[in-house]
PDB file with SEQRES, HELIX, SHEET and CRYST1 records, atoms N, CA, C and O in Angstrom:
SEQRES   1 A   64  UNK UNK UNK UNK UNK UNK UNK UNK UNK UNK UNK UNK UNK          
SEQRES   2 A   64  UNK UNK UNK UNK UNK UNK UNK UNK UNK UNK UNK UNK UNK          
SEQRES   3 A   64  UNK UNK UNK UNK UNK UNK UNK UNK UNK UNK UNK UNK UNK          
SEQRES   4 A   64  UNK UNK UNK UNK UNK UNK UNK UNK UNK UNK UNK UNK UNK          
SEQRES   5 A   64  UNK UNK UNK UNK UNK UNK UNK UNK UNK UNK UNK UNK              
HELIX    1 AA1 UNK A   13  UNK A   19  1                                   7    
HELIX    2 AA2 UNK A   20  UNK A   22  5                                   3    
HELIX    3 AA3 UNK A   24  UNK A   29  1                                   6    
HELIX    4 AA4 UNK A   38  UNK A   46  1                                   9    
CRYST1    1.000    1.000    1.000  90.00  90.00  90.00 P 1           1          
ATOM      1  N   UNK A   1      14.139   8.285   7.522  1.00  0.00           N  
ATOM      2  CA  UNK A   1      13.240   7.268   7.003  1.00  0.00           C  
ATOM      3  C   UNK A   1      13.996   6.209   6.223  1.00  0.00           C  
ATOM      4  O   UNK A   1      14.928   6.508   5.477  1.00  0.00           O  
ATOM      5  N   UNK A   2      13.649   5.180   6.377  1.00  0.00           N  
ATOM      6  CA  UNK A   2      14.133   4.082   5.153  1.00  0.00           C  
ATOM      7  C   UNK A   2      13.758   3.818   4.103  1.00  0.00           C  
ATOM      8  O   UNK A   2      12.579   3.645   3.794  1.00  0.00           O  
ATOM      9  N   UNK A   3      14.545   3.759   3.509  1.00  0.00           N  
ATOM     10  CA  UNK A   3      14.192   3.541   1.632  1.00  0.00           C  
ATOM     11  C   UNK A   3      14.843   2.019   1.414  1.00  0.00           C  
ATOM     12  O   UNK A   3      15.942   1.512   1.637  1.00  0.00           O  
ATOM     13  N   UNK A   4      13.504   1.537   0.830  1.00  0.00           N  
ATOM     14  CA  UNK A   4      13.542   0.473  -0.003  1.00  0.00           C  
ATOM     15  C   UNK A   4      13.728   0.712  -1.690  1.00  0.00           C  
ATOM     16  O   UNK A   4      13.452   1.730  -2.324  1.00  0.00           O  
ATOM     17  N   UNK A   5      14.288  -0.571  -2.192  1.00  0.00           N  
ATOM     18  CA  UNK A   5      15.044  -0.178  -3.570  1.00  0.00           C  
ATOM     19  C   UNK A   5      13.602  -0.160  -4.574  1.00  0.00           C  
ATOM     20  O   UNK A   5      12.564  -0.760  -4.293  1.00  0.00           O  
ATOM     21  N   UNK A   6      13.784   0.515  -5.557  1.00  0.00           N  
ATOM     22  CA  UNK A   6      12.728   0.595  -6.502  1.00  0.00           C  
ATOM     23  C   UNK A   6      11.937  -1.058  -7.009  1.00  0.00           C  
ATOM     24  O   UNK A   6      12.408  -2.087  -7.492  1.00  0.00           O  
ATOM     25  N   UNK A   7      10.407  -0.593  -6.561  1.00  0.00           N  
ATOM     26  CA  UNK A   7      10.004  -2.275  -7.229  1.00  0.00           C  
ATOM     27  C   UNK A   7       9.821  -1.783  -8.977  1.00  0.00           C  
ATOM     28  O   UNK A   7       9.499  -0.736  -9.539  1.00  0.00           O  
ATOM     29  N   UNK A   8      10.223  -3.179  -9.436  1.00  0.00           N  
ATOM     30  CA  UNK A   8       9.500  -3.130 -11.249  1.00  0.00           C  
ATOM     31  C   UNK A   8       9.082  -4.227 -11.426  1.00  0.00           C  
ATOM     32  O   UNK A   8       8.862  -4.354 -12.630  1.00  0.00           O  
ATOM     33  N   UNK A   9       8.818  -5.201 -10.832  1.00  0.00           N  
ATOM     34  CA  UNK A   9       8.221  -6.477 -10.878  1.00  0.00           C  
ATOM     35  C   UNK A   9       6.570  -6.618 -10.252  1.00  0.00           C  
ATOM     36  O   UNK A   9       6.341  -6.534  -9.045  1.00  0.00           O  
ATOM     37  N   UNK A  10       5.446  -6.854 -11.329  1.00  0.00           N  
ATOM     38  CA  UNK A  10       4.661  -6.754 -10.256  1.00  0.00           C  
ATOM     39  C   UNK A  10       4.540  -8.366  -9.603  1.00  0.00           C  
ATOM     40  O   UNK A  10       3.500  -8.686  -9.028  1.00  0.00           O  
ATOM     41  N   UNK A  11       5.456  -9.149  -9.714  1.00  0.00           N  
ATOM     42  CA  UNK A  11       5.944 -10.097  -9.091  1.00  0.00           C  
ATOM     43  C   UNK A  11       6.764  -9.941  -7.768  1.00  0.00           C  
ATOM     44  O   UNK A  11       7.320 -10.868  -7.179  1.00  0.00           O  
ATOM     45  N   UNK A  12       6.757  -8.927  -7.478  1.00  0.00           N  
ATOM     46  CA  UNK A  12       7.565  -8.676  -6.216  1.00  0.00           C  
ATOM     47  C   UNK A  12       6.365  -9.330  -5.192  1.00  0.00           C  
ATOM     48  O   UNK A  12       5.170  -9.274  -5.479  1.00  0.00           O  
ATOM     49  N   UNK A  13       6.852  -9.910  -4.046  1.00  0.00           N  
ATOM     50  CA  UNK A  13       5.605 -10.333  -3.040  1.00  0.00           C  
ATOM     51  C   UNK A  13       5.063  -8.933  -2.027  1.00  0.00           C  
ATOM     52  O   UNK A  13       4.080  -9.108  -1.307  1.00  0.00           O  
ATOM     53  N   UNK A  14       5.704  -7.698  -2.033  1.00  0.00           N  
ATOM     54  CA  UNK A  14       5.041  -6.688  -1.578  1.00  0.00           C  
ATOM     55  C   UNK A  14       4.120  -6.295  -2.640  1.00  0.00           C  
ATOM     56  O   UNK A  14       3.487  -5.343  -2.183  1.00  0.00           O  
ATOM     57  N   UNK A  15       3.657  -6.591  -4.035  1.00  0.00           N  
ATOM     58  CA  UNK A  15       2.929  -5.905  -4.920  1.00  0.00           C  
ATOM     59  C   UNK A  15       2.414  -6.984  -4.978  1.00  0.00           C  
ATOM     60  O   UNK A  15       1.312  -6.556  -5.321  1.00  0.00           O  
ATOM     61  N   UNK A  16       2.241  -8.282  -4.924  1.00  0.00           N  
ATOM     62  CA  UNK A  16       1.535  -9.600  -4.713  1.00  0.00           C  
ATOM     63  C   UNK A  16       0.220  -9.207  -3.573  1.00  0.00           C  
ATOM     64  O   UNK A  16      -0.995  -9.403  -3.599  1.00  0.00           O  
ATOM     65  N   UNK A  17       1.364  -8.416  -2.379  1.00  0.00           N  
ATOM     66  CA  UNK A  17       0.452  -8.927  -1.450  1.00  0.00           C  
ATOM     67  C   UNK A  17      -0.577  -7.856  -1.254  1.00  0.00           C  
ATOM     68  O   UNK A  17      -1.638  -8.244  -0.764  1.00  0.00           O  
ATOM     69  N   UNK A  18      -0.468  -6.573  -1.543  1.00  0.00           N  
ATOM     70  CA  UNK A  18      -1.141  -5.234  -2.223  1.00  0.00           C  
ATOM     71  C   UNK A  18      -2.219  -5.511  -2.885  1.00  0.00           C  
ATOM     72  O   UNK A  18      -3.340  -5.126  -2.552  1.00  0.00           O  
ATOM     73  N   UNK A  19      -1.962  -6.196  -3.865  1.00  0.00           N  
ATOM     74  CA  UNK A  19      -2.605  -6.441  -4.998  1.00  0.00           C  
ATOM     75  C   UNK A  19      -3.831  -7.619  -4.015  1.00  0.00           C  
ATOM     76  O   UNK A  19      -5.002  -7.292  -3.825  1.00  0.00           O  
ATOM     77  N   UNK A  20      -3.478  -8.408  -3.717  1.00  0.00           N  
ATOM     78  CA  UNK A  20      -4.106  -9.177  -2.799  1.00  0.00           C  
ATOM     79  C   UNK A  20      -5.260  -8.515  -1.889  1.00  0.00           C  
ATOM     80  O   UNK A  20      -6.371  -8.994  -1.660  1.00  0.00           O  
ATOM     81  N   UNK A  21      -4.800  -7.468  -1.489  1.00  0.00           N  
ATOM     82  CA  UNK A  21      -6.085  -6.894  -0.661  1.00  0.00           C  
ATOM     83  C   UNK A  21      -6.818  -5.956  -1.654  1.00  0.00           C  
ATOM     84  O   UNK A  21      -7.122  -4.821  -1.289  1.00  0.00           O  
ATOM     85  N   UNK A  22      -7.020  -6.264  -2.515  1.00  0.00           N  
ATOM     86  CA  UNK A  22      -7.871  -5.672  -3.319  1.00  0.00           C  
ATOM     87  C   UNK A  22      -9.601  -6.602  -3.078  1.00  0.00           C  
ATOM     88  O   UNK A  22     -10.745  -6.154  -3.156  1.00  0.00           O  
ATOM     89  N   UNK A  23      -9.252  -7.574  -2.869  1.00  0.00           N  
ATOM     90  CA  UNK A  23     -10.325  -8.581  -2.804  1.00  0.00           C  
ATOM     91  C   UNK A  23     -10.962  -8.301  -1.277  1.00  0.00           C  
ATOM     92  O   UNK A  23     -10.448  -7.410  -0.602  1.00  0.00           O  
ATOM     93  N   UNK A  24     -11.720  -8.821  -0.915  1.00  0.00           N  
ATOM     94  CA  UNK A  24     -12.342  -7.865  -0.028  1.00  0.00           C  
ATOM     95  C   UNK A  24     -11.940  -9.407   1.378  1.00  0.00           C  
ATOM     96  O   UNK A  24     -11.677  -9.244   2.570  1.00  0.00           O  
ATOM     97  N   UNK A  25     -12.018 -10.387   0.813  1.00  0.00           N  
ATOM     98  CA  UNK A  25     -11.234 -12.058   1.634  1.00  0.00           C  
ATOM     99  C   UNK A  25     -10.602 -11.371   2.562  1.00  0.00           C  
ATOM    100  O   UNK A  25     -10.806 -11.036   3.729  1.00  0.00           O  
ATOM    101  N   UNK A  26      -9.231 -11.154   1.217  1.00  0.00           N  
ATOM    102  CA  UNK A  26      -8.265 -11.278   2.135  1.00  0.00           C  
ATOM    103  C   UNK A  26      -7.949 -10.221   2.885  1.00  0.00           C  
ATOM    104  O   UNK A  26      -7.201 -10.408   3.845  1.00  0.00           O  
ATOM    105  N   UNK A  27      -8.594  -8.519   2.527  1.00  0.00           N  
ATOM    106  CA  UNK A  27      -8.587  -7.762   3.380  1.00  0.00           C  
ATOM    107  C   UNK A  27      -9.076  -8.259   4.520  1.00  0.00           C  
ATOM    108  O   UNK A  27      -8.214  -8.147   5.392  1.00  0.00           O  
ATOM    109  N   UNK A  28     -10.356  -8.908   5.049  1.00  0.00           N  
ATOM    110  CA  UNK A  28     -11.220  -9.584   6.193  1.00  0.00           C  
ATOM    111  C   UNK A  28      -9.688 -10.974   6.786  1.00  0.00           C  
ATOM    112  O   UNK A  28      -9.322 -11.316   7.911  1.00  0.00           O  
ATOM    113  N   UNK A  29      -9.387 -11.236   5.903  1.00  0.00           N  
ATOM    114  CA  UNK A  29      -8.432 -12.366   6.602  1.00  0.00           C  
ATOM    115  C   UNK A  29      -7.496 -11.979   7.196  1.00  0.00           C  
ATOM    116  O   UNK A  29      -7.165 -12.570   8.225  1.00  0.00           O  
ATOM    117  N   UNK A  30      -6.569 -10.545   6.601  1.00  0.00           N  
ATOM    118  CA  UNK A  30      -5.327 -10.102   6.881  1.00  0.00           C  
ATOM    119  C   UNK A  30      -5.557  -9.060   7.763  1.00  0.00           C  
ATOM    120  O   UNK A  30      -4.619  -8.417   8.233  1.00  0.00           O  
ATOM    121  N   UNK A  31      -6.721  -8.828   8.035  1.00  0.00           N  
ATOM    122  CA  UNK A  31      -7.092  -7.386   9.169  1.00  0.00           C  
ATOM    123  C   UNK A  31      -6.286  -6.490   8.685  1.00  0.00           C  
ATOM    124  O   UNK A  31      -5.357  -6.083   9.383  1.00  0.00           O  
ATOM    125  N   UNK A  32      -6.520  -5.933   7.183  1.00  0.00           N  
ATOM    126  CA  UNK A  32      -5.287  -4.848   6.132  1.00  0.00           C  
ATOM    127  C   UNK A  32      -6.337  -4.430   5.320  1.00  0.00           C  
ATOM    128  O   UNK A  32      -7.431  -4.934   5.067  1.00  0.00           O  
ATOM    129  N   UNK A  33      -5.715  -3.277   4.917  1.00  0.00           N  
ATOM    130  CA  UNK A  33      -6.683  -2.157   4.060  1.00  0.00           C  
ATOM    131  C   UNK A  33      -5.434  -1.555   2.955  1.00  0.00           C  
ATOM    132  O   UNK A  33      -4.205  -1.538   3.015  1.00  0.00           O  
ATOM    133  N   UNK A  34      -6.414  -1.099   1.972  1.00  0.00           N  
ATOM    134  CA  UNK A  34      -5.416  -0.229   1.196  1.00  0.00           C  
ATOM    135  C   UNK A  34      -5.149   1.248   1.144  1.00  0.00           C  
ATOM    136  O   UNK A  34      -4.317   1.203   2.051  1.00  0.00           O  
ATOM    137  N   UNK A  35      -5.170   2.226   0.896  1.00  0.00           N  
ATOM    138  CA  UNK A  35      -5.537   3.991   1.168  1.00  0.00           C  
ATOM    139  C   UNK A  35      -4.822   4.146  -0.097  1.00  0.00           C  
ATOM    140  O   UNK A  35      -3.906   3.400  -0.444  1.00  0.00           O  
ATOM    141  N   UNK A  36      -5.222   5.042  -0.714  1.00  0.00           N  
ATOM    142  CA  UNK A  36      -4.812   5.518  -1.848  1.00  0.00           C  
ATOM    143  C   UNK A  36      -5.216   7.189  -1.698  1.00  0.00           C  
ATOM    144  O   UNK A  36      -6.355   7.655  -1.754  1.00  0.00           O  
ATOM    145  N   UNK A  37      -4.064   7.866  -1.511  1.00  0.00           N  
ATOM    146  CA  UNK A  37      -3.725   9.687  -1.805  1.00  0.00           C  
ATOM    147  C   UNK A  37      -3.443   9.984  -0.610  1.00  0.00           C  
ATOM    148  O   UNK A  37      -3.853   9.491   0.441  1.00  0.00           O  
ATOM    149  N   UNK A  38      -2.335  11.265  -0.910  1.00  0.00           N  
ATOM    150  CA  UNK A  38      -1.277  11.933   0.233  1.00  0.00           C  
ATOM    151  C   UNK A  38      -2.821  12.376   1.726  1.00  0.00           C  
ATOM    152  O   UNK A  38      -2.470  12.419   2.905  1.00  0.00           O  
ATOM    153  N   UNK A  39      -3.990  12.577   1.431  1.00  0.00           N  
ATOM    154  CA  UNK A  39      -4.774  13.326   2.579  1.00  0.00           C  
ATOM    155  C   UNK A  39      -5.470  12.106   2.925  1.00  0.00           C  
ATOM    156  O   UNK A  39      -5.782  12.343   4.092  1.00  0.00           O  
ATOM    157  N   UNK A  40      -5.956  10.843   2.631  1.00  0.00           N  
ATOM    158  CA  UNK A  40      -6.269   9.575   2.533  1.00  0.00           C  
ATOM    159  C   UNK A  40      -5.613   8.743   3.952  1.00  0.00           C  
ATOM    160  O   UNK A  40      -6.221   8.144   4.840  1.00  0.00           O  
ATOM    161  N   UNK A  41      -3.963   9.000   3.744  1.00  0.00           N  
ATOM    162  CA  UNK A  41      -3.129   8.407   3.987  1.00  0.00           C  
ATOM    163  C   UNK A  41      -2.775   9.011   5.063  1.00  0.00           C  
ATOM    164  O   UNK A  41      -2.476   8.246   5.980  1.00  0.00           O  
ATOM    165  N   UNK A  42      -2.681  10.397   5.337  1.00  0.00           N  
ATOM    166  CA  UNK A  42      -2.189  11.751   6.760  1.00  0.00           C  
ATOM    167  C   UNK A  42      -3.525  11.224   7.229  1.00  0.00           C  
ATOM    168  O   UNK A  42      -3.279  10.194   7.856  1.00  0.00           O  
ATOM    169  N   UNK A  43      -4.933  11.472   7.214  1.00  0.00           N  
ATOM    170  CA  UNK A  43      -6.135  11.054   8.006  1.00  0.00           C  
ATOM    171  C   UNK A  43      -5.781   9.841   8.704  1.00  0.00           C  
ATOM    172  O   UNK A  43      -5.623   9.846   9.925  1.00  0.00           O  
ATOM    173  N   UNK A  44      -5.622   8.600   7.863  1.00  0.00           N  
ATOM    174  CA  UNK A  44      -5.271   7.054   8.734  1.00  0.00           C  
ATOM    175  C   UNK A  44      -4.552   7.276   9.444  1.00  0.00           C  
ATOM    176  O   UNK A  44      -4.968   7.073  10.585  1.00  0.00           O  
ATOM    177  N   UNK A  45      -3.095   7.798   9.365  1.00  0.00           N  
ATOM    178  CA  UNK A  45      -2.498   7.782  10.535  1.00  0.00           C  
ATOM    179  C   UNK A  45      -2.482   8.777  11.602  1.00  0.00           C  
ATOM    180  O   UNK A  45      -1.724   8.735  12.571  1.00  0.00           O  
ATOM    181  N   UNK A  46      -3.332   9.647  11.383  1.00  0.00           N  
ATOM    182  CA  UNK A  46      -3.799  10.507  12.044  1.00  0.00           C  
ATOM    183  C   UNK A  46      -4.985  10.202  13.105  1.00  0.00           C  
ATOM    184  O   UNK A  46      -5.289  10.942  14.040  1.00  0.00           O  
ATOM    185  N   UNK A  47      -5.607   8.941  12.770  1.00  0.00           N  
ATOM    186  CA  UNK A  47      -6.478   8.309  13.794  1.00  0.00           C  
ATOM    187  C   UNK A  47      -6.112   7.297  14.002  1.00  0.00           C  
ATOM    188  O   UNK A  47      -6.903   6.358  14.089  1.00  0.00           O  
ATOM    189  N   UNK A  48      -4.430   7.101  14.192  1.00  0.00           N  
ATOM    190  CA  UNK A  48      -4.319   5.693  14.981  1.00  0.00           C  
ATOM    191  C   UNK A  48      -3.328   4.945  14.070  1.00  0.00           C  
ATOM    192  O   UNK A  48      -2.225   4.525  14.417  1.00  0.00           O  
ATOM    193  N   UNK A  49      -3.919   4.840  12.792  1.00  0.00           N  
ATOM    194  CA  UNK A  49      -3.472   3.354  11.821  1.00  0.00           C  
ATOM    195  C   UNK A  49      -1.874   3.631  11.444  1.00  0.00           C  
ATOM    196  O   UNK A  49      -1.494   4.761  11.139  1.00  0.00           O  
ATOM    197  N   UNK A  50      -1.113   2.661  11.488  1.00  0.00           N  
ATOM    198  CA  UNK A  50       0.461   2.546  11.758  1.00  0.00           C  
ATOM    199  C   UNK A  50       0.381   1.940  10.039  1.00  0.00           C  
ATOM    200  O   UNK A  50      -0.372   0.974   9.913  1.00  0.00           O  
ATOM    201  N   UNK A  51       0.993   2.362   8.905  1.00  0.00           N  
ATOM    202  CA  UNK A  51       0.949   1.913   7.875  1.00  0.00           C  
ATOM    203  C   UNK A  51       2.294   0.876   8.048  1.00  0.00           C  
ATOM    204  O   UNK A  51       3.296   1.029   8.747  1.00  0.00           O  
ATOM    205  N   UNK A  52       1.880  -0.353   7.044  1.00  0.00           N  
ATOM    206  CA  UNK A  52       2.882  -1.226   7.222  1.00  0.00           C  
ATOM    207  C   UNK A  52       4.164  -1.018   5.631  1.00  0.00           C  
ATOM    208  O   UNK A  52       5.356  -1.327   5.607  1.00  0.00           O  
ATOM    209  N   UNK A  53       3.501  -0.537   4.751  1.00  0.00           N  
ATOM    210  CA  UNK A  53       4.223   0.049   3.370  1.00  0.00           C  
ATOM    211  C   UNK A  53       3.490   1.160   3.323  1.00  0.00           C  
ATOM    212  O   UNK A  53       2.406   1.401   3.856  1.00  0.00           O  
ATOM    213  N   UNK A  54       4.384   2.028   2.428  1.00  0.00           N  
ATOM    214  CA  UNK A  54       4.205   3.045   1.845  1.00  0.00           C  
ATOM    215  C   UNK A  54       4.620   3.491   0.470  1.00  0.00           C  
ATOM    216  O   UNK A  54       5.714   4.039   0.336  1.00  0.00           O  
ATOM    217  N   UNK A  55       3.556   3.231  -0.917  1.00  0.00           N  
ATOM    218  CA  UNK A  55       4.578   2.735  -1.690  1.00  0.00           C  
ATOM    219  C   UNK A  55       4.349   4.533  -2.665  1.00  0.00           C  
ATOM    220  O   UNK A  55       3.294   5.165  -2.614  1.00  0.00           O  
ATOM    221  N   UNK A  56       5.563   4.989  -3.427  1.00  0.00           N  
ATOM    222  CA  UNK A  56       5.470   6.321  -3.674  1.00  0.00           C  
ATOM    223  C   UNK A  56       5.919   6.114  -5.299  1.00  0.00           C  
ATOM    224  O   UNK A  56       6.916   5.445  -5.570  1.00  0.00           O  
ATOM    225  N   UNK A  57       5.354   6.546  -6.017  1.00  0.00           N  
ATOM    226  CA  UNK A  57       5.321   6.639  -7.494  1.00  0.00           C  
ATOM    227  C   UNK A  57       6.281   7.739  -7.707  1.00  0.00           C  
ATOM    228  O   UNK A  57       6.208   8.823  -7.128  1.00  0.00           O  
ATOM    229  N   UNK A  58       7.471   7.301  -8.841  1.00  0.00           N  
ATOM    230  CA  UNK A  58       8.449   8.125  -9.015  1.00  0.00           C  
ATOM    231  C   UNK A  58       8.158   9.191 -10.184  1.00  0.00           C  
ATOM    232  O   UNK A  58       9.012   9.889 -10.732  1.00  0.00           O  
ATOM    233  N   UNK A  59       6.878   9.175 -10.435  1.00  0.00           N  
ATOM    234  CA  UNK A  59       6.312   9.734 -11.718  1.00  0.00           C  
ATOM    235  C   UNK A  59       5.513  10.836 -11.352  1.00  0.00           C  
ATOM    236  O   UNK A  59       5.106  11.502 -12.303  1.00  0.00           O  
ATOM    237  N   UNK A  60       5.173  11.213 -10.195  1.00  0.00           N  
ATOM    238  CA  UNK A  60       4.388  12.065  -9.490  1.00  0.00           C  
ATOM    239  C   UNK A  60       4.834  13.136  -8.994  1.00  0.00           C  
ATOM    240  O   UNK A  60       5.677  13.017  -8.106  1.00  0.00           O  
ATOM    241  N   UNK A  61       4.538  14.091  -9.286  1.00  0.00           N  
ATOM    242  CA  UNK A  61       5.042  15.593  -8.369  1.00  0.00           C  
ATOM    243  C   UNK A  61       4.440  15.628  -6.976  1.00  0.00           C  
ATOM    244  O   UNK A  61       3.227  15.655  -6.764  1.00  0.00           O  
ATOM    245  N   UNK A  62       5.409  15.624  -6.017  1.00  0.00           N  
ATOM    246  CA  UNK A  62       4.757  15.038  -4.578  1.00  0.00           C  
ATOM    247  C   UNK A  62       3.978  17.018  -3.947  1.00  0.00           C  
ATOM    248  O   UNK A  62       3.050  17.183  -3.156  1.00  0.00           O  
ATOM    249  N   UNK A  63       4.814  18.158  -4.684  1.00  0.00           N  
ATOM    250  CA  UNK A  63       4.417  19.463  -4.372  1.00  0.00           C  
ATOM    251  C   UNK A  63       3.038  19.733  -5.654  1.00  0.00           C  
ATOM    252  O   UNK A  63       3.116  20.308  -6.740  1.00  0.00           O  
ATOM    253  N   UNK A  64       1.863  19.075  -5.003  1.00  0.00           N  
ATOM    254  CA  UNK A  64       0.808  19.703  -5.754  1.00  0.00           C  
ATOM    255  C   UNK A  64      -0.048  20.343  -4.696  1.00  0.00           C  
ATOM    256  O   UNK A  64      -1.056  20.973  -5.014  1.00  0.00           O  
TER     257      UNK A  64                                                      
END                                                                             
């Protein structure tokens, strides 16, 4: 898998553009959604949906 370097900016334009589909516009404009949690996220791509980021919190125990 590829790893991208840690964001801390929420000025980065991947957390711009995240943040962006929060609004319901530009989800309808960008044909993009958000998913939030590890069974959330296995379901979507489990029926199809090809995630374009995947962003993983370094603060989280990923074995719960």
């Amino acid at each position: 898998p590829e790893h991208s370097p840690v964001i801390t900016s929420r000025n980065n334009p991947v957390i711009r553009r995240a943040r962006s589909l929060l609004r319901r516009k530009s989800r309808h404009e960008e044909r993009a959604f958000l998913v939030e949690g590890t069974t959330i996220v296995a379901d979507a791509i489990a029926t199809g949906a090809e995630p374009e980021v995947v962003f993983v919190r370094d603060d989280v125990d990923g074995h719960a």
